[in-house]
Amino acid sequence: MEPRQIAKTAADTNDPRSGLRAVASLRVLADTLELAQVEAALREGMSWQDVADALGVTRQAAHKKYAKRIDPRIPVPRRNQ
């Protein structure tokens, strides 16, 4: 099922079982896309603070969520550099 159809199913409250499965699918998709964007941002030289600001979270929250999940080949800016 394509993302638009999944979103439509997630918004339809007539079938909660299907809607909940669709919401779970959207959450996985959003998490996957968010990680890809965080990696792209770090590759572009953005700091953890820049990433956090874009996501609307604290620097610590962004780092905690993604520091161990990003591609280890990405050069990550350090706070004291």
Short mmCIF file of N, CA, C and O in Angstrom, two decimals, residues 3-78:
data_model
loop_
_atom_site.label_atom_id
_atom_site.label_comp_id
_atom_site.label_asym_id
_atom_site.label_seq_id
_atom_site.Cartn_x
_atom_site.Cartn_y
_atom_site.Cartn_z
N PRO A 3 1.99 5.31 0.63
CA PRO A 3 1.84 6.16 1.80
C PRO A 3 0.53 6.96 1.85
O PRO A 3 -0.06 7.12 2.92
N ARG A 4 0.05 7.44 0.72
CA ARG A 4 -1.21 8.21 0.73
C ARG A 4 -2.38 7.33 1.15
O ARG A 4 -3.25 7.77 1.89
N GLN A 5 -2.39 6.11 0.67
CA GLN A 5 -3.48 5.20 1.04
C GLN A 5 -3.36 4.81 2.51
O GLN A 5 -4.36 4.70 3.22
N ILE A 6 -2.13 4.63 2.98
CA ILE A 6 -1.92 4.31 4.39
C ILE A 6 -2.42 5.47 5.26
O ILE A 6 -3.12 5.26 6.25
N ALA A 7 -2.11 6.71 4.85
CA ALA A 7 -2.56 7.88 5.61
C ALA A 7 -4.08 7.98 5.61
O ALA A 7 -4.70 8.30 6.63
N LYS A 8 -4.69 7.69 4.47
CA LYS A 8 -6.16 7.72 4.38
C LYS A 8 -6.77 6.69 5.32
O LYS A 8 -7.74 6.96 6.04
N THR A 9 -6.20 5.49 5.33
CA THR A 9 -6.69 4.43 6.21
C THR A 9 -6.49 4.82 7.67
O THR A 9 -7.36 4.59 8.51
N ALA A 10 -5.35 5.44 7.98
CA ALA A 10 -5.07 5.86 9.36
C ALA A 10 -6.05 6.93 9.84
O ALA A 10 -6.39 6.98 11.03
N ALA A 11 -6.52 7.76 8.93
CA ALA A 11 -7.45 8.83 9.30
C ALA A 11 -8.90 8.37 9.38
O ALA A 11 -9.74 9.05 9.98
N ASP A 12 -9.20 7.23 8.81
CA ASP A 12 -10.58 6.71 8.78
C ASP A 12 -10.88 6.00 10.10
O ASP A 12 -10.29 4.97 10.41
N THR A 13 -11.82 6.55 10.86
CA THR A 13 -12.15 5.98 12.17
C THR A 13 -13.25 4.92 12.09
O THR A 13 -13.67 4.40 13.12
N ASN A 14 -13.68 4.56 10.90
CA ASN A 14 -14.73 3.55 10.76
C ASN A 14 -14.23 2.13 11.00
O ASN A 14 -15.02 1.24 11.30
N ASP A 15 -12.93 1.92 10.82
CA ASP A 15 -12.34 0.60 11.02
C ASP A 15 -11.08 0.76 11.88
O ASP A 15 -9.98 0.85 11.36
N PRO A 16 -11.25 0.85 13.21
CA PRO A 16 -10.11 1.11 14.09
C PRO A 16 -8.97 0.10 13.97
O PRO A 16 -7.81 0.47 14.07
N ARG A 17 -9.29 -1.16 13.73
CA ARG A 17 -8.23 -2.16 13.62
C ARG A 17 -7.30 -1.84 12.44
O ARG A 17 -6.09 -1.80 12.58
N SER A 18 -7.88 -1.56 11.29
CA SER A 18 -7.08 -1.18 10.12
C SER A 18 -6.40 0.17 10.34
O SER A 18 -5.25 0.37 9.95
N GLY A 19 -7.13 1.08 10.97
CA GLY A 19 -6.57 2.40 11.24
C GLY A 19 -5.34 2.34 12.13
O GLY A 19 -4.34 3.02 11.88
N LEU A 20 -5.41 1.52 13.16
CA LEU A 20 -4.26 1.39 14.06
C LEU A 20 -3.06 0.76 13.37
O LEU A 20 -1.92 1.18 13.58
N ARG A 21 -3.31 -0.24 12.53
CA ARG A 21 -2.21 -0.84 11.77
C ARG A 21 -1.59 0.19 10.83
O ARG A 21 -0.37 0.25 10.67
N ALA A 22 -2.43 1.01 10.23
CA ALA A 22 -1.94 2.05 9.33
C ALA A 22 -1.12 3.09 10.09
O ALA A 22 -0.07 3.54 9.60
N VAL A 23 -1.58 3.48 11.27
CA VAL A 23 -0.83 4.43 12.09
C VAL A 23 0.55 3.85 12.43
O VAL A 23 1.56 4.55 12.35
N ALA A 24 0.60 2.58 12.79
CA ALA A 24 1.88 1.94 13.10
C ALA A 24 2.79 1.94 11.88
O ALA A 24 3.99 2.20 12.00
N SER A 25 2.24 1.69 10.71
CA SER A 25 3.03 1.72 9.47
C SER A 25 3.56 3.11 9.19
O SER A 25 4.72 3.28 8.78
N LEU A 26 2.73 4.12 9.41
CA LEU A 26 3.17 5.50 9.20
C LEU A 26 4.28 5.88 10.18
O LEU A 26 5.22 6.60 9.82
N ARG A 27 4.18 5.38 11.41
CA ARG A 27 5.21 5.68 12.41
C ARG A 27 6.56 5.09 11.96
O ARG A 27 7.59 5.76 12.06
N VAL A 28 6.56 3.88 11.45
CA VAL A 28 7.79 3.26 10.96
C VAL A 28 8.35 4.07 9.79
O VAL A 28 9.55 4.34 9.73
N LEU A 29 7.47 4.45 8.87
CA LEU A 29 7.90 5.24 7.72
C LEU A 29 8.48 6.57 8.17
O LEU A 29 9.56 6.98 7.72
N ALA A 30 7.80 7.26 9.08
CA ALA A 30 8.28 8.55 9.56
C ALA A 30 9.64 8.42 10.26
O ALA A 30 10.54 9.23 10.05
N ASP A 31 9.80 7.39 11.07
CA ASP A 31 11.08 7.16 11.76
C ASP A 31 12.20 6.90 10.76
O ASP A 31 13.32 7.40 10.93
N THR A 32 11.92 6.13 9.73
CA THR A 32 12.91 5.83 8.70
C THR A 32 13.31 7.09 7.96
O THR A 32 14.50 7.35 7.73
N LEU A 33 12.32 7.89 7.59
CA LEU A 33 12.60 9.14 6.88
C LEU A 33 13.35 10.13 7.76
O LEU A 33 14.26 10.82 7.30
N GLU A 34 12.98 10.20 9.04
CA GLU A 34 13.64 11.12 9.95
C GLU A 34 15.11 10.76 10.11
O GLU A 34 15.98 11.64 10.06
N LEU A 35 15.42 9.48 10.27
CA LEU A 35 16.81 9.06 10.37
C LEU A 35 17.58 9.42 9.11
O LEU A 35 18.71 9.92 9.18
N ALA A 36 16.99 9.20 7.95
CA ALA A 36 17.66 9.54 6.69
C ALA A 36 17.95 11.04 6.62
O ALA A 36 19.02 11.46 6.17
N GLN A 37 17.02 11.86 7.10
CA GLN A 37 17.22 13.31 7.08
C GLN A 37 18.27 13.75 8.10
O GLN A 37 19.06 14.66 7.83
N VAL A 38 18.29 13.11 9.25
CA VAL A 38 19.32 13.42 10.25
C VAL A 38 20.69 13.09 9.68
O VAL A 38 21.63 13.89 9.79
N GLU A 39 20.82 11.93 9.05
CA GLU A 39 22.10 11.56 8.43
C GLU A 39 22.49 12.55 7.35
O GLU A 39 23.65 12.97 7.27
N ALA A 40 21.54 12.97 6.52
CA ALA A 40 21.83 13.94 5.46
C ALA A 40 22.28 15.27 6.07
O ALA A 40 23.23 15.90 5.57
N ALA A 41 21.62 15.69 7.13
CA ALA A 41 21.98 16.94 7.79
C ALA A 41 23.40 16.88 8.35
O ALA A 41 24.19 17.83 8.18
N LEU A 42 23.75 15.79 9.00
CA LEU A 42 25.10 15.64 9.55
C LEU A 42 26.14 15.58 8.45
O LEU A 42 27.22 16.15 8.58
N ARG A 43 25.82 14.92 7.34
CA ARG A 43 26.74 14.88 6.20
C ARG A 43 26.98 16.28 5.64
O ARG A 43 28.06 16.57 5.13
N GLU A 44 25.96 17.12 5.70
CA GLU A 44 26.06 18.50 5.21
C GLU A 44 26.80 19.40 6.19
O GLU A 44 26.99 20.57 5.91
N GLY A 45 27.15 18.86 7.35
CA GLY A 45 27.89 19.64 8.34
C GLY A 45 27.05 20.32 9.38
O GLY A 45 27.56 21.13 10.17
N MET A 46 25.75 20.02 9.42
CA MET A 46 24.91 20.59 10.47
C MET A 46 25.31 20.02 11.82
O MET A 46 25.75 18.87 11.91
N SER A 47 25.15 20.81 12.86
CA SER A 47 25.47 20.36 14.21
C SER A 47 24.26 19.64 14.80
O SER A 47 23.14 19.72 14.27
N TRP A 48 24.49 18.97 15.92
CA TRP A 48 23.37 18.35 16.63
C TRP A 48 22.35 19.40 17.04
O TRP A 48 21.15 19.16 17.03
N GLN A 49 22.83 20.59 17.38
CA GLN A 49 21.91 21.66 17.76
C GLN A 49 21.04 22.07 16.56
O GLN A 49 19.85 22.29 16.70
N ASP A 50 21.66 22.16 15.38
CA ASP A 50 20.90 22.48 14.16
C ASP A 50 19.84 21.43 13.89
O ASP A 50 18.70 21.75 13.55
N VAL A 51 20.23 20.18 14.02
CA VAL A 51 19.29 19.06 13.80
C VAL A 51 18.15 19.15 14.81
O VAL A 51 16.97 19.06 14.45
N ALA A 52 18.50 19.36 16.07
CA ALA A 52 17.50 19.43 17.13
C ALA A 52 16.53 20.58 16.88
O ALA A 52 15.31 20.42 17.02
N ASP A 53 17.06 21.73 16.50
CA ASP A 53 16.20 22.89 16.22
C ASP A 53 15.21 22.58 15.10
O ASP A 53 14.03 22.92 15.20
N ALA A 54 15.68 21.92 14.05
CA ALA A 54 14.81 21.57 12.93
C ALA A 54 13.72 20.58 13.35
O ALA A 54 12.60 20.63 12.82
N LEU A 55 14.06 19.70 14.28
CA LEU A 55 13.09 18.70 14.75
C LEU A 55 12.21 19.21 15.89
O LEU A 55 11.23 18.55 16.26
N GLY A 56 12.57 20.35 16.45
CA GLY A 56 11.78 20.90 17.55
C GLY A 56 12.00 20.19 18.87
O GLY A 56 11.08 20.08 19.69
N VAL A 57 13.23 19.68 19.06
CA VAL A 57 13.58 18.98 20.30
C VAL A 57 14.88 19.57 20.82
O VAL A 57 15.51 20.40 20.17
N THR A 58 15.31 19.12 21.99
CA THR A 58 16.59 19.58 22.53
C THR A 58 17.74 18.87 21.82
O THR A 58 17.57 17.79 21.23
N ARG A 59 18.92 19.47 21.92
CA ARG A 59 20.11 18.86 21.34
C ARG A 59 20.34 17.49 21.97
O ARG A 59 20.67 16.52 21.29
N GLN A 60 20.15 17.43 23.28
CA GLN A 60 20.36 16.16 23.98
C GLN A 60 19.39 15.09 23.50
O GLN A 60 19.78 13.93 23.33
N ALA A 61 18.14 15.47 23.26
CA ALA A 61 17.15 14.49 22.79
C ALA A 61 17.51 13.98 21.40
O ALA A 61 17.42 12.77 21.14
N ALA A 62 17.92 14.87 20.52
CA ALA A 62 18.30 14.46 19.16
C ALA A 62 19.51 13.53 19.21
O ALA A 62 19.54 12.48 18.55
N HIS A 63 20.50 13.92 19.99
CA HIS A 63 21.72 13.10 20.09
C HIS A 63 21.41 11.73 20.69
O HIS A 63 21.86 10.70 20.18
N LYS A 64 20.63 11.71 21.74
CA LYS A 64 20.29 10.43 22.40
C LYS A 64 19.56 9.49 21.44
O LYS A 64 19.82 8.29 21.40
N LYS A 65 18.64 10.06 20.65
CA LYS A 65 17.84 9.23 19.75
C LYS A 65 18.64 8.71 18.56
O LYS A 65 18.42 7.59 18.11
N TYR A 66 19.58 9.52 18.05
CA TYR A 66 20.21 9.17 16.78
C TYR A 66 21.70 8.86 16.82
O TYR A 66 22.21 8.24 15.88
N ALA A 67 22.41 9.25 17.83
CA ALA A 67 23.87 9.11 17.82
C ALA A 67 24.33 7.68 17.55
O ALA A 67 25.30 7.47 16.83
N LYS A 68 23.64 6.70 18.10
CA LYS A 68 24.05 5.30 17.91
C LYS A 68 23.40 4.66 16.69
O LYS A 68 23.73 3.53 16.34
N ARG A 69 22.45 5.37 16.04
CA ARG A 69 21.74 4.80 14.90
C ARG A 69 22.27 5.28 13.56
O ARG A 69 21.99 4.66 12.53
N ILE A 70 23.02 6.38 13.55
CA ILE A 70 23.47 6.92 12.28
C ILE A 70 24.62 6.08 11.71
O ILE A 70 25.30 5.36 12.43
N ASP A 71 24.80 6.22 10.41
CA ASP A 71 25.89 5.54 9.71
C ASP A 71 27.21 5.95 10.36
O ASP A 71 27.51 7.14 10.44
N PRO A 72 28.01 5.00 10.83
CA PRO A 72 29.25 5.36 11.54
C PRO A 72 30.28 6.04 10.65
O PRO A 72 31.24 6.63 11.16
N ARG A 73 30.10 6.02 9.35
CA ARG A 73 31.05 6.69 8.45
C ARG A 73 30.79 8.19 8.35
O ARG A 73 31.60 8.91 7.77
N ILE A 74 29.70 8.66 8.93
CA ILE A 74 29.38 10.09 8.87
C ILE A 74 30.25 10.82 9.89
O ILE A 74 30.22 10.49 11.08
N PRO A 75 31.00 11.81 9.43
CA PRO A 75 31.79 12.60 10.39
C PRO A 75 30.86 13.51 11.20
O PRO A 75 30.22 14.39 10.66
N VAL A 76 30.77 13.24 12.48
CA VAL A 76 29.85 13.99 13.34
C VAL A 76 30.62 15.11 14.03
O VAL A 76 31.65 14.86 14.66
N PRO A 77 30.10 16.34 13.91
CA PRO A 77 30.77 17.44 14.60
C PRO A 77 30.72 17.26 16.11
O PRO A 77 29.72 16.83 16.65
N ARG A 78 31.84 17.56 16.75
CA ARG A 78 31.91 17.44 18.20
C ARG A 78 31.63 18.79 18.82
O ARG A 78 31.93 19.82 18.24
#
